[in-house]
Short mmCIF file of C-alpha atoms in Angstrom, two decimals:
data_model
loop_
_atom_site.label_atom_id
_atom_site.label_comp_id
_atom_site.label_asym_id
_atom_site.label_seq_id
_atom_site.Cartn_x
_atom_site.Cartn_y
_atom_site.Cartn_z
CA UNK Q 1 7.72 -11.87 -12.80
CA UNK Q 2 8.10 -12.64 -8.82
CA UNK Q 3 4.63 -14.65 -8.70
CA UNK Q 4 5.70 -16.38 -12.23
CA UNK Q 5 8.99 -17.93 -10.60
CA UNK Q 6 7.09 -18.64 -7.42
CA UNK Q 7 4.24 -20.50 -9.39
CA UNK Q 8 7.15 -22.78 -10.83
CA UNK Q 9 9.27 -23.00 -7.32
CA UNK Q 10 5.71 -23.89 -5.86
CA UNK Q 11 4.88 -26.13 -8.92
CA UNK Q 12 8.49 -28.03 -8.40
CA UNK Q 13 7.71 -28.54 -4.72
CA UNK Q 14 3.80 -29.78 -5.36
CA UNK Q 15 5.24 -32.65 -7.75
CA UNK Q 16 8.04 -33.77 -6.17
CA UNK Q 17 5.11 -34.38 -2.96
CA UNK Q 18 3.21 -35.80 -5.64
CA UNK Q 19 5.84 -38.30 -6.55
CA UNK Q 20 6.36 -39.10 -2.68
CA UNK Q 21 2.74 -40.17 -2.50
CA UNK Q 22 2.70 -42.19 -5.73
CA UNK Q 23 5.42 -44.05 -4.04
CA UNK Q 24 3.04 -44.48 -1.67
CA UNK Q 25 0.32 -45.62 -4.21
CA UNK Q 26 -2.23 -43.11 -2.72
CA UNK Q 27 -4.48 -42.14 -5.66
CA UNK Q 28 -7.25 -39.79 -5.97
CA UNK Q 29 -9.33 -37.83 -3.09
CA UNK Q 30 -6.52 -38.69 -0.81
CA UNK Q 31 -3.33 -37.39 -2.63
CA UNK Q 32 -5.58 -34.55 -3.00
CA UNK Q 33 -6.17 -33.88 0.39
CA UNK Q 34 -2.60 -34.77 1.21
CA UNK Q 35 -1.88 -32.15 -1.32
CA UNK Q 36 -4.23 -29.99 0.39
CA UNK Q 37 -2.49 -26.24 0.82
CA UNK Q 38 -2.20 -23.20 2.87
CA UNK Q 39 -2.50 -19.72 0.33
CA UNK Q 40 0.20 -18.28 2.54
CA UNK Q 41 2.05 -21.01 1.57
CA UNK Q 42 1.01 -20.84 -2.24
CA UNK Q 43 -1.31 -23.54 -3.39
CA UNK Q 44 -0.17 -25.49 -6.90
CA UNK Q 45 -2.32 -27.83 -8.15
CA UNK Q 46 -4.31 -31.02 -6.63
CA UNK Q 47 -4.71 -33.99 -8.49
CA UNK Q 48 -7.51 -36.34 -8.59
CA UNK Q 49 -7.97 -39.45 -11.12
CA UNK Q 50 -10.46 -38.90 -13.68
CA UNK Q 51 -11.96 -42.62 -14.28
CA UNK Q 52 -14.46 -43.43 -17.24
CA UNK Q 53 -17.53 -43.50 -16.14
CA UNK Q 54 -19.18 -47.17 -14.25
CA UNK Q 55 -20.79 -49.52 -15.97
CA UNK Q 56 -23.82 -48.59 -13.79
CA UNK Q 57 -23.82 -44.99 -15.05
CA UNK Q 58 -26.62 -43.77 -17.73
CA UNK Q 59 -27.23 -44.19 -21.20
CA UNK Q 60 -25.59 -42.02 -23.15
CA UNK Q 61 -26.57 -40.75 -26.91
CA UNK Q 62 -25.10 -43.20 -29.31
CA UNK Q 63 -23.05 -40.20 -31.27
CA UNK Q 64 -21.06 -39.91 -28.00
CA UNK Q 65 -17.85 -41.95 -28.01
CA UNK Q 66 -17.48 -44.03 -25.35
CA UNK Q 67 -13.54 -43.34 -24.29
CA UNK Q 68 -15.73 -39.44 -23.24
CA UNK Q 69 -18.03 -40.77 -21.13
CA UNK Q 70 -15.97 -39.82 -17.68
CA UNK Q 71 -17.04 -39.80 -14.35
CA UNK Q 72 -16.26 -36.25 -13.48
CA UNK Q 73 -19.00 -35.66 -10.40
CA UNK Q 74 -16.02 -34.79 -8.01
CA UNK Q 75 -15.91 -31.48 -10.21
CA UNK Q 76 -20.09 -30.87 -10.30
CA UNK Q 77 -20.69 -30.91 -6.57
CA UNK Q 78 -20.98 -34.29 -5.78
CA UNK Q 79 -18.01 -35.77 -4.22
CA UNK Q 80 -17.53 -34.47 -0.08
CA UNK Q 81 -13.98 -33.43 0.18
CA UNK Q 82 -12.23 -31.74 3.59
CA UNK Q 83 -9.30 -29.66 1.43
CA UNK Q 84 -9.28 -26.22 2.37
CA UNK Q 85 -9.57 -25.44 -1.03
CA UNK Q 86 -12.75 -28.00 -2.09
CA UNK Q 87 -12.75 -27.28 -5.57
CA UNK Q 88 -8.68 -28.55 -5.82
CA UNK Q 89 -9.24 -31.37 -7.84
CA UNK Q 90 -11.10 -30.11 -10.82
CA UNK Q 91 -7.18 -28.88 -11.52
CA UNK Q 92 -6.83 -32.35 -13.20
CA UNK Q 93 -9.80 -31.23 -15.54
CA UNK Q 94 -7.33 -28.18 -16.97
CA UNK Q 95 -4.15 -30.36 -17.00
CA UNK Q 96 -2.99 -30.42 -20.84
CA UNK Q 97 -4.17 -34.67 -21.07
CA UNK Q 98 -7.53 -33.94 -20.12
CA UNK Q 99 -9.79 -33.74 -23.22
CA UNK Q 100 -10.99 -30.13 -23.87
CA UNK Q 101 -14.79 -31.30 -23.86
CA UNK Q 102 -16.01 -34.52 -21.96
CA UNK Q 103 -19.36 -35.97 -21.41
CA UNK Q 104 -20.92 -36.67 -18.24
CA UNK Q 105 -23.73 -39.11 -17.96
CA UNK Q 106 -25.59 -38.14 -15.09
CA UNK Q 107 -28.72 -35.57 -14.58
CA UNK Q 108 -26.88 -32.13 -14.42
CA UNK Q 109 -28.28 -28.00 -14.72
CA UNK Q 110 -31.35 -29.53 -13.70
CA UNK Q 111 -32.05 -31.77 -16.44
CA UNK Q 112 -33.03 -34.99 -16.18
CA UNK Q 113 -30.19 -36.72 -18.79
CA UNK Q 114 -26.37 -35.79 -19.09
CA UNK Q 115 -24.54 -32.79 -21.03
CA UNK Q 116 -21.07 -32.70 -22.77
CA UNK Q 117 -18.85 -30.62 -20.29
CA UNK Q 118 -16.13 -28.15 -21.08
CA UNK Q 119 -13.63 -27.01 -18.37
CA UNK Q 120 -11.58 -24.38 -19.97
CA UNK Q 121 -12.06 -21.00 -19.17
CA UNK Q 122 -12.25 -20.18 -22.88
CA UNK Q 123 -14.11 -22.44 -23.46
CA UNK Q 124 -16.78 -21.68 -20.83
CA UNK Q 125 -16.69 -18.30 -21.96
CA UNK Q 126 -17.97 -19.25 -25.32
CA UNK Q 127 -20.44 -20.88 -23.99
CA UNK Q 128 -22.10 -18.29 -21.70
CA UNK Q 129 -21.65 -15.40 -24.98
CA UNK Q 130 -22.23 -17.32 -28.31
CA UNK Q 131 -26.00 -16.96 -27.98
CA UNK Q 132 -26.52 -18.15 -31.55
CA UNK Q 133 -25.28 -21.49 -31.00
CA UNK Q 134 -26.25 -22.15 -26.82
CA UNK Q 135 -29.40 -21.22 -25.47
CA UNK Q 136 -30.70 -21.33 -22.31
CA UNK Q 137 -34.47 -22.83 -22.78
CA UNK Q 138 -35.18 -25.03 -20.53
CA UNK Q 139 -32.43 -23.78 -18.12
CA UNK Q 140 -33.60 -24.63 -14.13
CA UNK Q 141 -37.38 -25.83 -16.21
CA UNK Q 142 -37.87 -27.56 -12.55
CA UNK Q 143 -41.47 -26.49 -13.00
CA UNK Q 144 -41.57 -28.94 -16.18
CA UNK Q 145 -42.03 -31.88 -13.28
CA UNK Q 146 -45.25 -31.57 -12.84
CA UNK Q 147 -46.43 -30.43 -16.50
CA UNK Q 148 -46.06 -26.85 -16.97
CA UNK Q 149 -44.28 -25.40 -19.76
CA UNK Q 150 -43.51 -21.76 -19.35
CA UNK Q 151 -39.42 -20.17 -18.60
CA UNK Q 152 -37.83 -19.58 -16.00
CA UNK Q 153 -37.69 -15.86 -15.91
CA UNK Q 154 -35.23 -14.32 -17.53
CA UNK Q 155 -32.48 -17.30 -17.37
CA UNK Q 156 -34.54 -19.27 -19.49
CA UNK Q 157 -35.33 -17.01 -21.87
CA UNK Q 158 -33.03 -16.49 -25.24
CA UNK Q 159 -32.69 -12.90 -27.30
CA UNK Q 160 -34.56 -10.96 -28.22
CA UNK Q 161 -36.87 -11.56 -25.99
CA UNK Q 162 -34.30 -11.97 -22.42
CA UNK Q 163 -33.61 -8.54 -23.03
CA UNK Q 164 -37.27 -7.07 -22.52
CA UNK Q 165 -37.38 -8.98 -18.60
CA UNK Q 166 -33.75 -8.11 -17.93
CA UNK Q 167 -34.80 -4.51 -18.51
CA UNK Q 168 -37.91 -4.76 -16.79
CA UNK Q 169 -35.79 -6.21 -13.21
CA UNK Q 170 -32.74 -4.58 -13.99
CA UNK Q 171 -33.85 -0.93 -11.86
CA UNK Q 172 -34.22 -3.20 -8.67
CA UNK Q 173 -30.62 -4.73 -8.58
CA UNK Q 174 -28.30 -1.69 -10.19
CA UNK Q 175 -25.55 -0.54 -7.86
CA UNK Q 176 -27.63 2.47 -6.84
CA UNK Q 177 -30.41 0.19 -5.86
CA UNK Q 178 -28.05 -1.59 -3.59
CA UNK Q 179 -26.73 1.36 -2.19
CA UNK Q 180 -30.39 2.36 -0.82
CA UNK Q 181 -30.63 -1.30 0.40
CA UNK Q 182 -27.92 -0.95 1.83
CA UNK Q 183 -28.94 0.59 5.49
CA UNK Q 184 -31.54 -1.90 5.95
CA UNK Q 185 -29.12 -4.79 4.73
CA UNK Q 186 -26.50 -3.63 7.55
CA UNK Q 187 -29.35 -3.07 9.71
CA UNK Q 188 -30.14 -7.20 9.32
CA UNK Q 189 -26.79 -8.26 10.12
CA UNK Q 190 -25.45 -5.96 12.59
CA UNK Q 191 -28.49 -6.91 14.58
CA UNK Q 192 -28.18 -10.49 13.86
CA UNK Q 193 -24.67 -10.09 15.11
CA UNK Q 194 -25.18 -8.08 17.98
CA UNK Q 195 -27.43 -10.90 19.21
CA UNK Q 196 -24.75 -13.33 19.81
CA UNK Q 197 -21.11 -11.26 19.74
CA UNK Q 198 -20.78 -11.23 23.78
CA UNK Q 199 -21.42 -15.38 23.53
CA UNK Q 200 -18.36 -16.29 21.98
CA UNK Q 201 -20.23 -18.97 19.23
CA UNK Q 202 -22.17 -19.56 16.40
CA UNK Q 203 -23.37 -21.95 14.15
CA UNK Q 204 -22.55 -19.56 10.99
CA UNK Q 205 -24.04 -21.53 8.76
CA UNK Q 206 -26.99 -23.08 10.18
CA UNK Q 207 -28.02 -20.00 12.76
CA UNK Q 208 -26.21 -16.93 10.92
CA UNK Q 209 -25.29 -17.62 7.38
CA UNK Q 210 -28.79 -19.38 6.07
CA UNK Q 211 -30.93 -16.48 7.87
CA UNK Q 212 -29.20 -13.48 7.31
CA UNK Q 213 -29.41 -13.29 3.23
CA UNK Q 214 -33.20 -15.17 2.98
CA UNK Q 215 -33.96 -12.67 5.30
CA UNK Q 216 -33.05 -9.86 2.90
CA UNK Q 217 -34.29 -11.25 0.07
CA UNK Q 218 -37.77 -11.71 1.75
CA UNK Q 219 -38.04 -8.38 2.62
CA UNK Q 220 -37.08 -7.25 -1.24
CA UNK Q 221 -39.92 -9.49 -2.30
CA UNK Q 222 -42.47 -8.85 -0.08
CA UNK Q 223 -42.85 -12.92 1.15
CA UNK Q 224 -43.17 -13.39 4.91
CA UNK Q 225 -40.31 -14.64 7.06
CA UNK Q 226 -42.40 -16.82 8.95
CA UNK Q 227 -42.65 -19.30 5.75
CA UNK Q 228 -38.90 -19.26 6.06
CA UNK Q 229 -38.02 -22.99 7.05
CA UNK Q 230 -40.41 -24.14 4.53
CA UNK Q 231 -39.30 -22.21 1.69
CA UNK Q 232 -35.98 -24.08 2.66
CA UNK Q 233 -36.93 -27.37 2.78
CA UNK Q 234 -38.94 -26.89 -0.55
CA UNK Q 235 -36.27 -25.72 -2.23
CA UNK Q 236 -33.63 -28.87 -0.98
CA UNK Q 237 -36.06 -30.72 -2.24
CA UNK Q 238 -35.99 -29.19 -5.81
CA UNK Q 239 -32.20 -28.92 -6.26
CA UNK Q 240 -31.25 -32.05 -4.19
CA UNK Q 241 -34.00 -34.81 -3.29
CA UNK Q 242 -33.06 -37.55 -6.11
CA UNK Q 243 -36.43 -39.13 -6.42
CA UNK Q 244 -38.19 -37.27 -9.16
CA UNK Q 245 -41.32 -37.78 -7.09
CA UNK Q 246 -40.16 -35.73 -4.31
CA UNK Q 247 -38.90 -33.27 -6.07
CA UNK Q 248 -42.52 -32.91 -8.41
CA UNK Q 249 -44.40 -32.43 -4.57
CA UNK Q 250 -41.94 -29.77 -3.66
CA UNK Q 251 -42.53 -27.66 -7.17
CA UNK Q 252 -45.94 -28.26 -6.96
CA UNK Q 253 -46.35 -27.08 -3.40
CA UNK Q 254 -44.37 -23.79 -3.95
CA UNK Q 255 -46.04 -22.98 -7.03
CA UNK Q 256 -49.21 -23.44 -5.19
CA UNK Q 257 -47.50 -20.76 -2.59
CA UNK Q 258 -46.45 -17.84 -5.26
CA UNK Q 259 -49.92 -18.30 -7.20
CA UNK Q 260 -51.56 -17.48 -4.26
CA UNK Q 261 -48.62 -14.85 -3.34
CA UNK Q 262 -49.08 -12.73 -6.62
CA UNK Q 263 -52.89 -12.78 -5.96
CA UNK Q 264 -52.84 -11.01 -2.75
CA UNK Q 265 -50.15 -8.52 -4.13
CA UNK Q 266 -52.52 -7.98 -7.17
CA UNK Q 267 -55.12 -7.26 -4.55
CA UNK Q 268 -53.04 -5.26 -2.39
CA UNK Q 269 -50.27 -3.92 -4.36
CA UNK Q 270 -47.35 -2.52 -2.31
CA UNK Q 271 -43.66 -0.74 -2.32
CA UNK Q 272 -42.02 -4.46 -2.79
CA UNK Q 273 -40.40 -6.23 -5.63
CA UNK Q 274 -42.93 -9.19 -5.58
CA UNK Q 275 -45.73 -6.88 -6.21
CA UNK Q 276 -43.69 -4.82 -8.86
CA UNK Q 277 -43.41 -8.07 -11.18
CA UNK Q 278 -47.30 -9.26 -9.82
CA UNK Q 279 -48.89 -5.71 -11.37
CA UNK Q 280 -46.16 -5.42 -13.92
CA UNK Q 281 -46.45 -4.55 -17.46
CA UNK Q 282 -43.70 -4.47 -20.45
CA UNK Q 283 -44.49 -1.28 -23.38
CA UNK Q 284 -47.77 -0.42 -22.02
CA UNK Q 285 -48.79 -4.22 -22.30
CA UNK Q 286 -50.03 -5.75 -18.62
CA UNK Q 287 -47.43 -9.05 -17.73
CA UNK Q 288 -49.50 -12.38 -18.54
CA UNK Q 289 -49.87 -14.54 -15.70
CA UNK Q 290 -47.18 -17.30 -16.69
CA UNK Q 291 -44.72 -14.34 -17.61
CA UNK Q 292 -45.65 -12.96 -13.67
CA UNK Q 293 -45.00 -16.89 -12.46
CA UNK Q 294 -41.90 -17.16 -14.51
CA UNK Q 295 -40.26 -14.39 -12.43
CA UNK Q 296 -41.23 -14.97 -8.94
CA UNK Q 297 -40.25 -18.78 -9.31
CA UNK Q 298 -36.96 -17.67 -10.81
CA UNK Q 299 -36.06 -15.41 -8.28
CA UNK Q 300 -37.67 -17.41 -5.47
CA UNK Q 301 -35.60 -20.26 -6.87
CA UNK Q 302 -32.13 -17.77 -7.13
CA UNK Q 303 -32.93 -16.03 -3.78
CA UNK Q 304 -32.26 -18.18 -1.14
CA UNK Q 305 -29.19 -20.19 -1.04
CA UNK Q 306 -26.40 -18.53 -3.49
CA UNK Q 307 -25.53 -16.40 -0.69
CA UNK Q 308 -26.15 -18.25 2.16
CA UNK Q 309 -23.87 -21.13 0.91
CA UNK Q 310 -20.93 -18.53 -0.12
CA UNK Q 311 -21.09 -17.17 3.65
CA UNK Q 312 -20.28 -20.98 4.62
CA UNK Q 313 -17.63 -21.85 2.59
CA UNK Q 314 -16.52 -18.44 3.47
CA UNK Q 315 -16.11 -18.85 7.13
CA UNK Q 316 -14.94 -22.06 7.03
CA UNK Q 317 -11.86 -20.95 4.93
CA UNK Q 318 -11.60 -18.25 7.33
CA UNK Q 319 -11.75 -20.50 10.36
CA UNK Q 320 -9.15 -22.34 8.50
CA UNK Q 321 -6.33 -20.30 7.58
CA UNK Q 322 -5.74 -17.64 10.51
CA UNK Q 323 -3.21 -16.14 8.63
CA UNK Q 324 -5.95 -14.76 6.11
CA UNK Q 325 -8.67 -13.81 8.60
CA UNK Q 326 -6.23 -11.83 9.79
CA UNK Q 327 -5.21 -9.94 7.02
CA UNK Q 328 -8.80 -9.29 6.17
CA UNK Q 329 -9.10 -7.61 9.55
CA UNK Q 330 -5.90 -5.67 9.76
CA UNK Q 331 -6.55 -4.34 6.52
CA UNK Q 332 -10.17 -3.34 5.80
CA UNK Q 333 -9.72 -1.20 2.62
CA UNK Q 334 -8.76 -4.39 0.61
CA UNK Q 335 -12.73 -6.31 1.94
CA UNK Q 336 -14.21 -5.75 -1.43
CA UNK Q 337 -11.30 -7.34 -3.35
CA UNK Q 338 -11.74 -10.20 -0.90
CA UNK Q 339 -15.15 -11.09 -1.28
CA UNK Q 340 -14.27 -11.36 -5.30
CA UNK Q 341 -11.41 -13.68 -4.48
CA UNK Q 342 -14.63 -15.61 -2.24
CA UNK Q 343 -16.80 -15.51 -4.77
CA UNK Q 344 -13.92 -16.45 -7.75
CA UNK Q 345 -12.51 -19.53 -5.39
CA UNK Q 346 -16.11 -20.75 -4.11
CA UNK Q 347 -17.63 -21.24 -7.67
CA UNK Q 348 -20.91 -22.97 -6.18
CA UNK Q 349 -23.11 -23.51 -9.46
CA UNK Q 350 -22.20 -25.11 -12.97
CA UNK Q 351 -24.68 -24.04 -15.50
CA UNK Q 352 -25.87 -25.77 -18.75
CA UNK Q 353 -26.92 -24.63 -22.53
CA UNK Q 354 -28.80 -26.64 -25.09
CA UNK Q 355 -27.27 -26.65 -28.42
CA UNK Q 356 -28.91 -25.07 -31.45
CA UNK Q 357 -27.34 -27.02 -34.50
CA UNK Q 358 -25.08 -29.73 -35.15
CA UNK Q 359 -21.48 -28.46 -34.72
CA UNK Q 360 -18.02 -29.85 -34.33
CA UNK Q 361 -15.77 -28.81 -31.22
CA UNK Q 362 -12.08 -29.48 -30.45
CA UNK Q 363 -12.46 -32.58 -33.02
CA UNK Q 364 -15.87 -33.71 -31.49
CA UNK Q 365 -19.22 -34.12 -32.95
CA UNK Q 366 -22.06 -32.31 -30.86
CA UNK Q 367 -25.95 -32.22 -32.14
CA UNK Q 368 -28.15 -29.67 -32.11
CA UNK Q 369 -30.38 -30.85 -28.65
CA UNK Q 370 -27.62 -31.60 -26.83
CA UNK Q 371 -26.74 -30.10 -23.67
CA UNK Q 372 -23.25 -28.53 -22.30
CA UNK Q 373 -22.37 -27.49 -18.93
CA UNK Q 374 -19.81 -25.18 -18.21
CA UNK Q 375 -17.49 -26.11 -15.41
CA UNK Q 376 -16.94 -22.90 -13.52
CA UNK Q 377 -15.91 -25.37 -10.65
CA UNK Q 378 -12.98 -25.70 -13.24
CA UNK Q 379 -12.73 -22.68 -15.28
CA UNK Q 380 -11.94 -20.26 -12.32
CA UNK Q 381 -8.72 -21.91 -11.85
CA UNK Q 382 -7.63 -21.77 -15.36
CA UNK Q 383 -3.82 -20.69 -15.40
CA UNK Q 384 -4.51 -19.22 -18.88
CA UNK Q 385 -6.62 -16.78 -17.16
CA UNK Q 386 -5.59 -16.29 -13.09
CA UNK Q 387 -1.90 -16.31 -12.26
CA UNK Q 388 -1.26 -19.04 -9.56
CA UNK Q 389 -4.83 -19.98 -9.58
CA UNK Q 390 -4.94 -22.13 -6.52
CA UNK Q 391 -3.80 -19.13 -4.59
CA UNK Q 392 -5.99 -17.07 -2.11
CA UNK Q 393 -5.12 -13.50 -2.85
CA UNK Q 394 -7.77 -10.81 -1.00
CA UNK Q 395 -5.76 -8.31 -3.10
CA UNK Q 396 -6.30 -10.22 -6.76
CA UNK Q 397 -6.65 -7.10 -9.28
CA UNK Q 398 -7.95 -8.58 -12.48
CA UNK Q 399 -10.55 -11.21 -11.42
CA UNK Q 400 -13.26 -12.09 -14.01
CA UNK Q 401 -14.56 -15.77 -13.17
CA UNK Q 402 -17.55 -17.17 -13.85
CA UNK Q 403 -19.28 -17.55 -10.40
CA UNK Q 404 -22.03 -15.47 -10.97
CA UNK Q 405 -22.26 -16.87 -14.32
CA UNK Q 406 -21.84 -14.94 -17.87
CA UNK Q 407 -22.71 -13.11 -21.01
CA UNK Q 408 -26.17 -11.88 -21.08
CA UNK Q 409 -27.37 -14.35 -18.31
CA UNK Q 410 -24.73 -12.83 -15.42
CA UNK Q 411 -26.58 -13.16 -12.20
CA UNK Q 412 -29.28 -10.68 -11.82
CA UNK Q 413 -28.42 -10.45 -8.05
CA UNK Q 414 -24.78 -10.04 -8.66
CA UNK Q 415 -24.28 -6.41 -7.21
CA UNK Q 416 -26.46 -7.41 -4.47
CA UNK Q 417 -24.82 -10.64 -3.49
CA UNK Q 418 -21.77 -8.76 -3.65
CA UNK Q 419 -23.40 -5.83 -1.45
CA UNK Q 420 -24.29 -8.68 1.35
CA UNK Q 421 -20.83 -10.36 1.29
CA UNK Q 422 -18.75 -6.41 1.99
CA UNK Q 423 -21.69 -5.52 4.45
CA UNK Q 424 -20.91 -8.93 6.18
CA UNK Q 425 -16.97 -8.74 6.45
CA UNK Q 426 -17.30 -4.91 7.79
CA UNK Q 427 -19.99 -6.08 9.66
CA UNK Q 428 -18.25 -9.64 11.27
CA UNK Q 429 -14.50 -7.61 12.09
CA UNK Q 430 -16.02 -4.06 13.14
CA UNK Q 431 -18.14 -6.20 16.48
CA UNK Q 432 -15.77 -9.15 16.76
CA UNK Q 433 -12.52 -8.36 16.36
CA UNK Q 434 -11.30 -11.33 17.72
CA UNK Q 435 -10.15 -14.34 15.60
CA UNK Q 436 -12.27 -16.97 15.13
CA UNK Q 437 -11.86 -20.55 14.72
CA UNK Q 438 -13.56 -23.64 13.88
CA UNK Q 439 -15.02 -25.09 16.91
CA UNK Q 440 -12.53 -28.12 17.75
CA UNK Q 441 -14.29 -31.50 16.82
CA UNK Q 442 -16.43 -29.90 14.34
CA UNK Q 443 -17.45 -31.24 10.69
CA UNK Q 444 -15.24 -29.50 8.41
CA UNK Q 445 -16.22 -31.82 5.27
CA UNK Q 446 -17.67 -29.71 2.61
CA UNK Q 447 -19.96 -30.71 -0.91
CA UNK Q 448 -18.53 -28.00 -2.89
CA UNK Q 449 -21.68 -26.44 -4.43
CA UNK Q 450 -24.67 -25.35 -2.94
CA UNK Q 451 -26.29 -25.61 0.37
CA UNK Q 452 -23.02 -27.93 1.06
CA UNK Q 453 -22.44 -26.98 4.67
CA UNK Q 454 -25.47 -27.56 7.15
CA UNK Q 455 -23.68 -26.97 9.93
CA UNK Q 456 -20.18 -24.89 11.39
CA UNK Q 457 -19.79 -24.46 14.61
CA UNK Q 458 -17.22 -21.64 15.41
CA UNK Q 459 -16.03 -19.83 18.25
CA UNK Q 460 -13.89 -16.54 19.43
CA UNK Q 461 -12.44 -15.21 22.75
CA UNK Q 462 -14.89 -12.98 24.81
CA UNK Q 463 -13.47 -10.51 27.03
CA UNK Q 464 -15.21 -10.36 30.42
CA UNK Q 465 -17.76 -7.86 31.53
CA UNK Q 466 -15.82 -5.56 34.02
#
């Protein structure tokens, strides 16, 4: 009842500042970040001006109508922002005048063409659990740039079939996996944190937060950490070089890598999770060599970046609001309900289905080979699911979003991206129990979405040696 009257005192306050900078004729990204909040203070909503799309923006089917053709990239990742909360102004995408379902014309889930959008959580949630209307072929089909045509392993794979591969990974990710992990996965950052504690700095995302979980996940697979800085640049390449011709040299480069990779660990078979999938079988039948591919490009492609960009946005929200880092320290016990409220607030990837039939949806006409992405940018700030959305609480108790995705396709690496984050936070306050802070001067502008901070200085008092 308390948080319900404060969501409408805090409501009343946000629109009556809203008004003041109308007056003011201050539209879009900057009434948002005027708007921009505090969670102590107890965020509202942002707004930001959702525009039909240019006249220079793609072709669209000709089924689609024309007044849904909006330019919505500020909510997909592509609009820089410096709010401490980047992913405020998708709340104009959930405010009752926005249409339910949208379409946006640009190359999205790693397509090459647009996709009808839907922002509710509802909605979303449909989309992620009605497998007999959305599937997921051709989900992250990066590989399709230079001619090949097998899945993605298991994300692109429908029912029946998803369910054989999710079985088959499924014993390396469980909880009680993680907890065996877990030594070696302290081990990694404690040591990575003991290396620069008594300096008083860090780049935390460029020299901490972009090592520390490729590192793990290299050592899971078996690849060597000395390819490390080119399995990054690859992979920018893939999920964020425009040209279609850079992006075809980076696929066909890795997939030169991982052929290669699964031939030595089919030669030399080991204790790791690349060689597990590379000598794999399914029912007594021996893994054919695109099924083995399928699965070491998926989780290559998954493995190195989720993490690594929710430690950045992370610390910069920590660097940001003192009055949270602080609570997180002082009060240890509540870490794990914190990294959920990380992970719900920093929603970093928007994922797509292809539609199976023609169907109609909140009074508009979608055909079967269309394509709908779910805005989880959106949908994890739904007020019909999360009371007072918009603010930070490390203590949230009911906290299902969408970050790791949904339905039979939730994120294979969830309990271990999860495991990093606690490990991290125990980890970060246990050696440095000083507050931190964003280095003054620093870039705090942020892409929200992946691999959207490069760089983050940040910095902490250092007693002297005595």
């Amino acid at each position: 009842m308390l948080s319900a009257v404060l969501c409408v005192m805090l409501g009343g306050l946000l629109t009556l500042a809203f008004v003041l900078i109308q007056s003011f004729r201050l539209k879009g990204i900057m009434a948002a970040v005027l708007l921009g909040c505090h969670y102590s203070e107890g965020c509202g909503s942002m707004n930001q001006n959702v525009q039909n799309a240019p006249a220079d923006a793609p072709a669209v089917p000709p089924h689609v109508p024309s007044e849904l053709v909006l330019d919505t990239r500020f909510g997909n990742g592509q609009v820089p922002n410096n709010l401490i909360d980047p992913y405020g102004p998708t709340d104009a995408l959930l405010d009752p005048e926005s249409p339910r379902i949208h379409y946006y014309p640009w190359p999205t889930s790693g397509n090459q063409h647009g996709a009808w959008v839907v922002t509710r959580y509802e909605d979303i949630r449909r989309v992620y659990e009605d497998n007999e209307l959305f599937s997921s072929e051709g989900v992250a089909q990066f590989q399709a740039l230079v001619g090949e045509t097998w899945p993605s392993i298991p994300l692109g794979v429908d029912p029946p079939d998803h369910a054989k591969y999710r079985r088959f990974l499924n014993p390396w990710f469980t909880p009680v996996a993680m907890r065996a992990m877990e030594p070696r996965i302290r081990e990694i950052i404690g040591g990575m944190i003991a290396e620069f504690a008594d300096r008083g700095e860090i780049d935390i995302a460029h020299d901490f937060g972009r090592v520390f979980p490729v590192r793990v996940f290299l050592n899971l697979m078996g690849l060597p950490f000395s390819m490390f800085d080119q399995f990054l640049a690859w992979e920018w390449d893939i999920l964020h070089e425009p040209q279609i011709e850079k992006k075809a040299i980076a696929v066909r480069a890795i997939l030169s890598y991982l052929r290669a990779f699964i031939a030595e660990k089919q030669d030399s078979p080991d204790d790791t999770l690349g060689s597990f999938i590379a000598n794999g079988n399914i029912d007594g039948k021996p893994l054919d060599p695109e099924e083995v591919l399928g699965m070491t490009w998926f989780l290559w492609l998954g493995g190195l970046d989720t993490v690594a960009s929710t430690v950045s946005q992370m610390f910069r929200r920590l660097g940001m609001d003192q009055p949270l880092q602080e609570r997180i320290r002082a009060n240890p016990e509540i870490i794990n309900t914190a990294v959920e409220e990380f992970l719900r607030v920093q929603p970093l990837v928007n994922s797509g289905r292809k539609v199976k039939r023609d169907f109609t949806w909140h009074g508009v006409d979608i055909k079967a080979g269309d394509w709908v992405t779910v805005y989880n940018s959106a949908g994890n700030f739904d007020p019909q699911q999360f009371d007072c959305p918009r603010t930070f609480d490390p203590e949230r108790k009911v906290n299902r979003h969408f970050t790791l995705s949904g339905g039979i396709h939730l994120c294979l690496g969830a309990h271990l991206a999860r495991r990093e984050l606690r490990v991290l936070l125990d980890e970060w306050f246990r050696r440095i129990p000083a507050p931190f802070h964003i280095k003054p001067g620093a870039m705090t502008t942020v892409t929200p979405g992946l691999l959207s901070i490069r760089n983050l200085p940040i910095e902490w008092a250092v007693e002297p040696v005595t």
